Amino acid sequence: MLNPKVRELLNDQINKEFYSAYLYLDFSNYYERLGLDGFANWYRVQAQEERDHAMLFYDYLQNNDELVELGAIGKPDKVFTDNMGPLKAALEHEQYVTALINAIYAEAYEARDFRTMEFLNWFVKEQGEEETNARDLITKMELFGNDPKSLYMLNSELLARVYTAPSLVL
């Protein structure tokens, strides 16, 4: 049986991960409207990742015989006026998610819940990668985004991204 506070935070994280998927679908929609199909693809793949992250938390609770309580998923409300906006919002969001994962980890540590800490180790590593990817996209856009030919090449690079499901064993 999980510590009640740890269980509550894990349940909340399911909702946060589904919200992340909605947010990234919204980013994808933004870029699709601009004709930047590579950027749209990048965030569509991100949305798939976030949905899988939510399901990993869901499965973890189920596998530990805990009740999963699904909450309402908020509607993304960001309004963008340039190509950089979603990229910066994504970095900010990933830093927020990192803080959420760290808070769950800290609570599990306090409760001496080593199984949950082990489960969260994958997410700690994943968040480091997510923040790096978000920063790298910002850097590339700063370097190349104002030149149409370079933007085309960056867009083509992002179009090549394919989805790979996480390989986390519960």
mmCIF file with all atom_site columns, C-alpha atoms in Angstrom:
data_model
loop_
_atom_site.group_PDB
_atom_site.id
_atom_site.type_symbol
_atom_site.label_atom_id
_atom_site.label_alt_id
_atom_site.label_comp_id
_atom_site.label_asym_id
_atom_site.label_entity_id
_atom_site.label_seq_id
_atom_site.pdbx_PDB_ins_code
_atom_site.Cartn_x
_atom_site.Cartn_y
_atom_site.Cartn_z
_atom_site.occupancy
_atom_site.B_iso_or_equiv
_atom_site.pdbx_formal_charge
_atom_site.auth_seq_id
_atom_site.auth_comp_id
_atom_site.auth_asym_id
_atom_site.auth_atom_id
_atom_site.pdbx_PDB_model_num
ATOM 1   C CA . MET A 1 1   ? 0.000   0.000  0.000   1.00 0.00 ? 1   MET A CA 1
ATOM 2   C CA . LEU A 1 2   ? 1.337   3.393  -0.977  1.00 0.00 ? 2   LEU A CA 1
ATOM 3   C CA . ASN A 1 3   ? 1.659   6.327  1.339   1.00 0.00 ? 3   ASN A CA 1
ATOM 4   C CA . PRO A 1 4   ? -1.558  8.411  0.934   1.00 0.00 ? 4   PRO A CA 1
ATOM 5   C CA . LYS A 1 5   ? 0.309   11.583 -0.062  1.00 0.00 ? 5   LYS A CA 1
ATOM 6   C CA . VAL A 1 6   ? 2.468   9.685  -2.583  1.00 0.00 ? 6   VAL A CA 1
ATOM 7   C CA . ARG A 1 7   ? -0.661  8.057  -4.029  1.00 0.00 ? 7   ARG A CA 1
ATOM 8   C CA . GLU A 1 8   ? -2.355  11.469 -4.316  1.00 0.00 ? 8   GLU A CA 1
ATOM 9   C CA . LEU A 1 9   ? 0.652   12.992 -6.099  1.00 0.00 ? 9   LEU A CA 1
ATOM 10  C CA . LEU A 1 10  ? 0.897   10.038 -8.490  1.00 0.00 ? 10  LEU A CA 1
ATOM 11  C CA . ASN A 1 11  ? -2.808  10.365 -9.299  1.00 0.00 ? 11  ASN A CA 1
ATOM 12  C CA . ASP A 1 12  ? -2.379  14.097 -9.876  1.00 0.00 ? 12  ASP A CA 1
ATOM 13  C CA . GLN A 1 13  ? 0.547   13.397 -12.175 1.00 0.00 ? 13  GLN A CA 1
ATOM 14  C CA . ILE A 1 14  ? -1.686  11.343 -14.466 1.00 0.00 ? 14  ILE A CA 1
ATOM 15  C CA . ASN A 1 15  ? -3.782  14.456 -15.027 1.00 0.00 ? 15  ASN A CA 1
ATOM 16  C CA . LYS A 1 16  ? -0.694  16.643 -15.491 1.00 0.00 ? 16  LYS A CA 1
ATOM 17  C CA . GLU A 1 17  ? 0.704   14.268 -18.129 1.00 0.00 ? 17  GLU A CA 1
ATOM 18  C CA . PHE A 1 18  ? -2.591  14.224 -20.038 1.00 0.00 ? 18  PHE A CA 1
ATOM 19  C CA . TYR A 1 19  ? -2.645  18.024 -19.848 1.00 0.00 ? 19  TYR A CA 1
ATOM 20  C CA . SER A 1 20  ? 0.885   18.015 -21.296 1.00 0.00 ? 20  SER A CA 1
ATOM 21  C CA . ALA A 1 21  ? -0.415  15.949 -24.212 1.00 0.00 ? 21  ALA A CA 1
ATOM 22  C CA . TYR A 1 22  ? -3.224  18.478 -24.777 1.00 0.00 ? 22  TYR A CA 1
ATOM 23  C CA . LEU A 1 23  ? -0.749  21.338 -24.585 1.00 0.00 ? 23  LEU A CA 1
ATOM 24  C CA . TYR A 1 24  ? 1.571   19.782 -27.155 1.00 0.00 ? 24  TYR A CA 1
ATOM 25  C CA . LEU A 1 25  ? -1.342  18.988 -29.451 1.00 0.00 ? 25  LEU A CA 1
ATOM 26  C CA . ASP A 1 26  ? -2.237  22.662 -29.221 1.00 0.00 ? 26  ASP A CA 1
ATOM 27  C CA . PHE A 1 27  ? 1.355   23.561 -30.197 1.00 0.00 ? 27  PHE A CA 1
ATOM 28  C CA . SER A 1 28  ? 1.149   21.094 -33.081 1.00 0.00 ? 28  SER A CA 1
ATOM 29  C CA . ASN A 1 29  ? -2.084  22.709 -34.218 1.00 0.00 ? 29  ASN A CA 1
ATOM 30  C CA . TYR A 1 30  ? -0.461  26.154 -34.081 1.00 0.00 ? 30  TYR A CA 1
ATOM 31  C CA . TYR A 1 31  ? 2.442   25.095 -36.305 1.00 0.00 ? 31  TYR A CA 1
ATOM 32  C CA . GLU A 1 32  ? 0.168   23.169 -38.665 1.00 0.00 ? 32  GLU A CA 1
ATOM 33  C CA . ARG A 1 33  ? -1.790  26.365 -39.326 1.00 0.00 ? 33  ARG A CA 1
ATOM 34  C CA . LEU A 1 34  ? 1.487   28.099 -40.223 1.00 0.00 ? 34  LEU A CA 1
ATOM 35  C CA . GLY A 1 35  ? 2.460   25.360 -42.667 1.00 0.00 ? 35  GLY A CA 1
ATOM 36  C CA . LEU A 1 36  ? 5.346   24.171 -40.497 1.00 0.00 ? 36  LEU A CA 1
ATOM 37  C CA . ASP A 1 37  ? 4.514   20.481 -40.679 1.00 0.00 ? 37  ASP A CA 1
ATOM 38  C CA . GLY A 1 38  ? 7.844   19.428 -39.140 1.00 0.00 ? 38  GLY A CA 1
ATOM 39  C CA . PHE A 1 39  ? 7.246   21.493 -36.017 1.00 0.00 ? 39  PHE A CA 1
ATOM 40  C CA . ALA A 1 40  ? 3.674   20.174 -35.943 1.00 0.00 ? 40  ALA A CA 1
ATOM 41  C CA . ASN A 1 41  ? 5.018   16.628 -36.170 1.00 0.00 ? 41  ASN A CA 1
ATOM 42  C CA . TRP A 1 42  ? 7.531   17.252 -33.384 1.00 0.00 ? 42  TRP A CA 1
ATOM 43  C CA . TYR A 1 43  ? 4.780   18.300 -30.988 1.00 0.00 ? 43  TYR A CA 1
ATOM 44  C CA . ARG A 1 44  ? 2.393   15.573 -32.127 1.00 0.00 ? 44  ARG A CA 1
ATOM 45  C CA . VAL A 1 45  ? 5.082   13.053 -31.186 1.00 0.00 ? 45  VAL A CA 1
ATOM 46  C CA . GLN A 1 46  ? 5.570   14.922 -27.882 1.00 0.00 ? 46  GLN A CA 1
ATOM 47  C CA . ALA A 1 47  ? 1.843   14.559 -27.220 1.00 0.00 ? 47  ALA A CA 1
ATOM 48  C CA . GLN A 1 48  ? 2.074   10.802 -27.791 1.00 0.00 ? 48  GLN A CA 1
ATOM 49  C CA . GLU A 1 49  ? 4.952   10.601 -25.327 1.00 0.00 ? 49  GLU A CA 1
ATOM 50  C CA . GLU A 1 50  ? 2.989   12.496 -22.693 1.00 0.00 ? 50  GLU A CA 1
ATOM 51  C CA . ARG A 1 51  ? -0.034  10.229 -23.098 1.00 0.00 ? 51  ARG A CA 1
ATOM 52  C CA . ASP A 1 52  ? 2.226   7.233  -22.579 1.00 0.00 ? 52  ASP A CA 1
ATOM 53  C CA . HIS A 1 53  ? 3.737   8.877  -19.496 1.00 0.00 ? 53  HIS A CA 1
ATOM 54  C CA . ALA A 1 54  ? 0.230   9.296  -18.071 1.00 0.00 ? 54  ALA A CA 1
ATOM 55  C CA . MET A 1 55  ? -0.462  5.630  -18.715 1.00 0.00 ? 55  MET A CA 1
ATOM 56  C CA . LEU A 1 56  ? 2.781   4.611  -16.998 1.00 0.00 ? 56  LEU A CA 1
ATOM 57  C CA . PHE A 1 57  ? 1.590   6.380  -13.840 1.00 0.00 ? 57  PHE A CA 1
ATOM 58  C CA . TYR A 1 58  ? -1.845  4.823  -14.307 1.00 0.00 ? 58  TYR A CA 1
ATOM 59  C CA . ASP A 1 59  ? -0.368  1.330  -14.644 1.00 0.00 ? 59  ASP A CA 1
ATOM 60  C CA . TYR A 1 60  ? 1.930   1.868  -11.671 1.00 0.00 ? 60  TYR A CA 1
ATOM 61  C CA . LEU A 1 61  ? -1.017  2.708  -9.443  1.00 0.00 ? 61  LEU A CA 1
ATOM 62  C CA . GLN A 1 62  ? -3.052  -0.203 -10.830 1.00 0.00 ? 62  GLN A CA 1
ATOM 63  C CA . ASN A 1 63  ? -0.143  -2.619 -10.355 1.00 0.00 ? 63  ASN A CA 1
ATOM 64  C CA . ASN A 1 64  ? 0.136   -1.490 -6.745  1.00 0.00 ? 64  ASN A CA 1
ATOM 65  C CA . ASP A 1 65  ? -3.585  -2.131 -6.168  1.00 0.00 ? 65  ASP A CA 1
ATOM 66  C CA . GLU A 1 66  ? -4.289  1.573  -5.750  1.00 0.00 ? 66  GLU A CA 1
ATOM 67  C CA . LEU A 1 67  ? -7.371  3.443  -6.876  1.00 0.00 ? 67  LEU A CA 1
ATOM 68  C CA . VAL A 1 68  ? -6.821  5.635  -9.910  1.00 0.00 ? 68  VAL A CA 1
ATOM 69  C CA . GLU A 1 69  ? -8.793  8.866  -9.757  1.00 0.00 ? 69  GLU A CA 1
ATOM 70  C CA . LEU A 1 70  ? -8.995  10.651 -13.087 1.00 0.00 ? 70  LEU A CA 1
ATOM 71  C CA . GLY A 1 71  ? -9.590  14.388 -13.030 1.00 0.00 ? 71  GLY A CA 1
ATOM 72  C CA . ALA A 1 72  ? -10.735 16.859 -15.649 1.00 0.00 ? 72  ALA A CA 1
ATOM 73  C CA . ILE A 1 73  ? -8.066  17.907 -18.119 1.00 0.00 ? 73  ILE A CA 1
ATOM 74  C CA . GLY A 1 74  ? -7.697  21.654 -18.511 1.00 0.00 ? 74  GLY A CA 1
ATOM 75  C CA . LYS A 1 75  ? -7.808  23.381 -21.862 1.00 0.00 ? 75  LYS A CA 1
ATOM 76  C CA . PRO A 1 76  ? -4.527  24.943 -23.004 1.00 0.00 ? 76  PRO A CA 1
ATOM 77  C CA . ASP A 1 77  ? -4.874  28.703 -23.030 1.00 0.00 ? 77  ASP A CA 1
ATOM 78  C CA . LYS A 1 78  ? -1.621  29.944 -24.529 1.00 0.00 ? 78  LYS A CA 1
ATOM 79  C CA . VAL A 1 79  ? -1.822  32.412 -27.411 1.00 0.00 ? 79  VAL A CA 1
ATOM 80  C CA . PHE A 1 80  ? 1.197   32.710 -29.673 1.00 0.00 ? 80  PHE A CA 1
ATOM 81  C CA . THR A 1 81  ? 2.232   35.444 -32.056 1.00 0.00 ? 81  THR A CA 1
ATOM 82  C CA . ASP A 1 82  ? 5.490   34.025 -33.375 1.00 0.00 ? 82  ASP A CA 1
ATOM 83  C CA . ASN A 1 83  ? 7.282   30.743 -34.076 1.00 0.00 ? 83  ASN A CA 1
ATOM 84  C CA . MET A 1 84  ? 9.365   30.994 -30.904 1.00 0.00 ? 84  MET A CA 1
ATOM 85  C CA . GLY A 1 85  ? 6.378   31.199 -28.533 1.00 0.00 ? 85  GLY A CA 1
ATOM 86  C CA . PRO A 1 86  ? 5.525   27.482 -28.338 1.00 0.00 ? 86  PRO A CA 1
ATOM 87  C CA . LEU A 1 87  ? 9.197   26.558 -28.026 1.00 0.00 ? 87  LEU A CA 1
ATOM 88  C CA . LYS A 1 88  ? 9.695   28.787 -24.989 1.00 0.00 ? 88  LYS A CA 1
ATOM 89  C CA . ALA A 1 89  ? 6.382   27.667 -23.499 1.00 0.00 ? 89  ALA A CA 1
ATOM 90  C CA . ALA A 1 90  ? 7.469   24.035 -23.945 1.00 0.00 ? 90  ALA A CA 1
ATOM 91  C CA . LEU A 1 91  ? 10.704  24.613 -22.019 1.00 0.00 ? 91  LEU A CA 1
ATOM 92  C CA . GLU A 1 92  ? 8.804   26.368 -19.251 1.00 0.00 ? 92  GLU A CA 1
ATOM 93  C CA . HIS A 1 93  ? 6.292   23.515 -19.138 1.00 0.00 ? 93  HIS A CA 1
ATOM 94  C CA . GLU A 1 94  ? 9.000   20.832 -19.018 1.00 0.00 ? 94  GLU A CA 1
ATOM 95  C CA . GLN A 1 95  ? 10.668  22.648 -16.118 1.00 0.00 ? 95  GLN A CA 1
ATOM 96  C CA . TYR A 1 96  ? 7.288   22.658 -14.355 1.00 0.00 ? 96  TYR A CA 1
ATOM 97  C CA . VAL A 1 97  ? 6.883   18.912 -14.953 1.00 0.00 ? 97  VAL A CA 1
ATOM 98  C CA . THR A 1 98  ? 10.402  18.333 -13.634 1.00 0.00 ? 98  THR A CA 1
ATOM 99  C CA . ALA A 1 99  ? 9.418   20.148 -10.434 1.00 0.00 ? 99  ALA A CA 1
ATOM 100 C CA . LEU A 1 100 ? 6.309   17.935 -10.154 1.00 0.00 ? 100 LEU A CA 1
ATOM 101 C CA . ILE A 1 101 ? 8.355   14.745 -10.567 1.00 0.00 ? 101 ILE A CA 1
ATOM 102 C CA . ASN A 1 102 ? 10.882  15.998 -8.023  1.00 0.00 ? 102 ASN A CA 1
ATOM 103 C CA . ALA A 1 103 ? 8.086   16.715 -5.543  1.00 0.00 ? 103 ALA A CA 1
ATOM 104 C CA . ILE A 1 104 ? 6.716   13.192 -5.900  1.00 0.00 ? 104 ILE A CA 1
ATOM 105 C CA . TYR A 1 105 ? 10.216  11.793 -5.511  1.00 0.00 ? 105 TYR A CA 1
ATOM 106 C CA . ALA A 1 106 ? 10.806  13.875 -2.374  1.00 0.00 ? 106 ALA A CA 1
ATOM 107 C CA . GLU A 1 107 ? 7.524   12.679 -0.874  1.00 0.00 ? 107 GLU A CA 1
ATOM 108 C CA . ALA A 1 108 ? 8.379   9.053  -1.719  1.00 0.00 ? 108 ALA A CA 1
ATOM 109 C CA . TYR A 1 109 ? 11.807  9.538  -0.152  1.00 0.00 ? 109 TYR A CA 1
ATOM 110 C CA . GLU A 1 110 ? 10.230  10.985 2.991   1.00 0.00 ? 110 GLU A CA 1
ATOM 111 C CA . ALA A 1 111 ? 7.873   7.990  3.153   1.00 0.00 ? 111 ALA A CA 1
ATOM 112 C CA . ARG A 1 112 ? 10.782  5.608  2.490   1.00 0.00 ? 112 ARG A CA 1
ATOM 113 C CA . ASP A 1 113 ? 8.837   4.295  -0.503  1.00 0.00 ? 113 ASP A CA 1
ATOM 114 C CA . PHE A 1 114 ? 11.758  2.787  -2.381  1.00 0.00 ? 114 PHE A CA 1
ATOM 115 C CA . ARG A 1 115 ? 9.602   1.094  -5.010  1.00 0.00 ? 115 ARG A CA 1
ATOM 116 C CA . THR A 1 116 ? 8.085   4.416  -6.063  1.00 0.00 ? 116 THR A CA 1
ATOM 117 C CA . MET A 1 117 ? 11.503  6.063  -6.003  1.00 0.00 ? 117 MET A CA 1
ATOM 118 C CA . GLU A 1 118 ? 12.785  3.359  -8.345  1.00 0.00 ? 118 GLU A CA 1
ATOM 119 C CA . PHE A 1 119 ? 9.770   3.862  -10.618 1.00 0.00 ? 119 PHE A CA 1
ATOM 120 C CA . LEU A 1 120 ? 10.377  7.628  -10.674 1.00 0.00 ? 120 LEU A CA 1
ATOM 121 C CA . ASN A 1 121 ? 14.077  7.278  -11.554 1.00 0.00 ? 121 ASN A CA 1
ATOM 122 C CA . TRP A 1 122 ? 13.136  6.797  -15.207 1.00 0.00 ? 122 TRP A CA 1
ATOM 123 C CA . PHE A 1 123 ? 11.049  9.992  -15.144 1.00 0.00 ? 123 PHE A CA 1
ATOM 124 C CA . VAL A 1 124 ? 13.875  11.966 -13.511 1.00 0.00 ? 124 VAL A CA 1
ATOM 125 C CA . LYS A 1 125 ? 16.177  10.956 -16.373 1.00 0.00 ? 125 LYS A CA 1
ATOM 126 C CA . GLU A 1 126 ? 13.439  11.555 -18.953 1.00 0.00 ? 126 GLU A CA 1
ATOM 127 C CA . GLN A 1 127 ? 12.820  15.090 -17.703 1.00 0.00 ? 127 GLN A CA 1
ATOM 128 C CA . GLY A 1 128 ? 16.497  15.904 -18.116 1.00 0.00 ? 128 GLY A CA 1
ATOM 129 C CA . GLU A 1 129 ? 16.229  14.800 -21.740 1.00 0.00 ? 129 GLU A CA 1
ATOM 130 C CA . GLU A 1 130 ? 12.980  16.735 -22.261 1.00 0.00 ? 130 GLU A CA 1
ATOM 131 C CA . GLU A 1 131 ? 14.471  19.971 -20.961 1.00 0.00 ? 131 GLU A CA 1
ATOM 132 C CA . THR A 1 132 ? 17.576  19.506 -23.124 1.00 0.00 ? 132 THR A CA 1
ATOM 133 C CA . ASN A 1 133 ? 15.440  18.889 -26.231 1.00 0.00 ? 133 ASN A CA 1
ATOM 134 C CA . ALA A 1 134 ? 13.351  21.984 -25.503 1.00 0.00 ? 134 ALA A CA 1
ATOM 135 C CA . ARG A 1 135 ? 16.464  24.154 -25.020 1.00 0.00 ? 135 ARG A CA 1
ATOM 136 C CA . ASP A 1 136 ? 18.016  22.751 -28.204 1.00 0.00 ? 136 ASP A CA 1
ATOM 137 C CA . LEU A 1 137 ? 14.927  23.659 -30.238 1.00 0.00 ? 137 LEU A CA 1
ATOM 138 C CA . ILE A 1 138 ? 15.052  27.207 -28.888 1.00 0.00 ? 138 ILE A CA 1
ATOM 139 C CA . THR A 1 139 ? 18.745  27.474 -29.769 1.00 0.00 ? 139 THR A CA 1
ATOM 140 C CA . LYS A 1 140 ? 18.145  26.188 -33.292 1.00 0.00 ? 140 LYS A CA 1
ATOM 141 C CA . MET A 1 141 ? 15.264  28.595 -33.809 1.00 0.00 ? 141 MET A CA 1
ATOM 142 C CA . GLU A 1 142 ? 17.406  31.497 -32.544 1.00 0.00 ? 142 GLU A CA 1
ATOM 143 C CA . LEU A 1 143 ? 20.182  30.528 -34.940 1.00 0.00 ? 143 LEU A CA 1
ATOM 144 C CA . PHE A 1 144 ? 18.140  29.649 -38.020 1.00 0.00 ? 144 PHE A CA 1
ATOM 145 C CA . GLY A 1 145 ? 14.548  30.796 -37.586 1.00 0.00 ? 145 GLY A CA 1
ATOM 146 C CA . ASN A 1 146 ? 14.867  34.152 -39.320 1.00 0.00 ? 146 ASN A CA 1
ATOM 147 C CA . ASP A 1 147 ? 16.311  32.694 -42.512 1.00 0.00 ? 147 ASP A CA 1
ATOM 148 C CA . PRO A 1 148 ? 13.604  31.011 -44.654 1.00 0.00 ? 148 PRO A CA 1
ATOM 149 C CA . LYS A 1 149 ? 15.967  28.393 -46.104 1.00 0.00 ? 149 LYS A CA 1
ATOM 150 C CA . SER A 1 150 ? 17.327  27.477 -42.689 1.00 0.00 ? 150 SER A CA 1
ATOM 151 C CA . LEU A 1 151 ? 13.827  27.381 -41.221 1.00 0.00 ? 151 LEU A CA 1
ATOM 152 C CA . TYR A 1 152 ? 12.830  25.018 -44.043 1.00 0.00 ? 152 TYR A CA 1
ATOM 153 C CA . MET A 1 153 ? 15.758  22.730 -43.195 1.00 0.00 ? 153 MET A CA 1
ATOM 154 C CA . LEU A 1 154 ? 14.955  22.805 -39.472 1.00 0.00 ? 154 LEU A CA 1
ATOM 155 C CA . ASN A 1 155 ? 11.323  22.071 -40.258 1.00 0.00 ? 155 ASN A CA 1
ATOM 156 C CA . SER A 1 156 ? 12.442  19.110 -42.413 1.00 0.00 ? 156 SER A CA 1
ATOM 157 C CA . GLU A 1 157 ? 14.621  17.818 -39.586 1.00 0.00 ? 157 GLU A CA 1
ATOM 158 C CA . LEU A 1 158 ? 11.687  17.918 -37.179 1.00 0.00 ? 158 LEU A CA 1
ATOM 159 C CA . LEU A 1 159 ? 9.414   16.213 -39.714 1.00 0.00 ? 159 LEU A CA 1
ATOM 160 C CA . ALA A 1 160 ? 11.683  13.146 -39.572 1.00 0.00 ? 160 ALA A CA 1
ATOM 161 C CA . ARG A 1 161 ? 10.982  12.526 -35.882 1.00 0.00 ? 161 ARG A CA 1
ATOM 162 C CA . VAL A 1 162 ? 9.072   9.303  -35.255 1.00 0.00 ? 162 VAL A CA 1
ATOM 163 C CA . TYR A 1 163 ? 7.376   8.106  -32.121 1.00 0.00 ? 163 TYR A CA 1
ATOM 164 C CA . THR A 1 164 ? 9.027   5.443  -29.991 1.00 0.00 ? 164 THR A CA 1
ATOM 165 C CA . ALA A 1 165 ? 7.115   4.129  -26.993 1.00 0.00 ? 165 ALA A CA 1
ATOM 166 C CA . PRO A 1 166 ? 8.972   4.246  -23.656 1.00 0.00 ? 166 PRO A CA 1
ATOM 167 C CA . SER A 1 167 ? 10.493  0.991  -22.464 1.00 0.00 ? 167 SER A CA 1
ATOM 168 C CA . LEU A 1 168 ? 9.880   1.277  -18.743 1.00 0.00 ? 168 LEU A CA 1
ATOM 169 C CA . VAL A 1 169 ? 9.283   -1.987 -16.933 1.00 0.00 ? 169 VAL A CA 1
ATOM 170 C CA . LEU A 1 170 ? 6.869   -1.611 -14.042 1.00 0.00 ? 170 LEU A CA 1
#
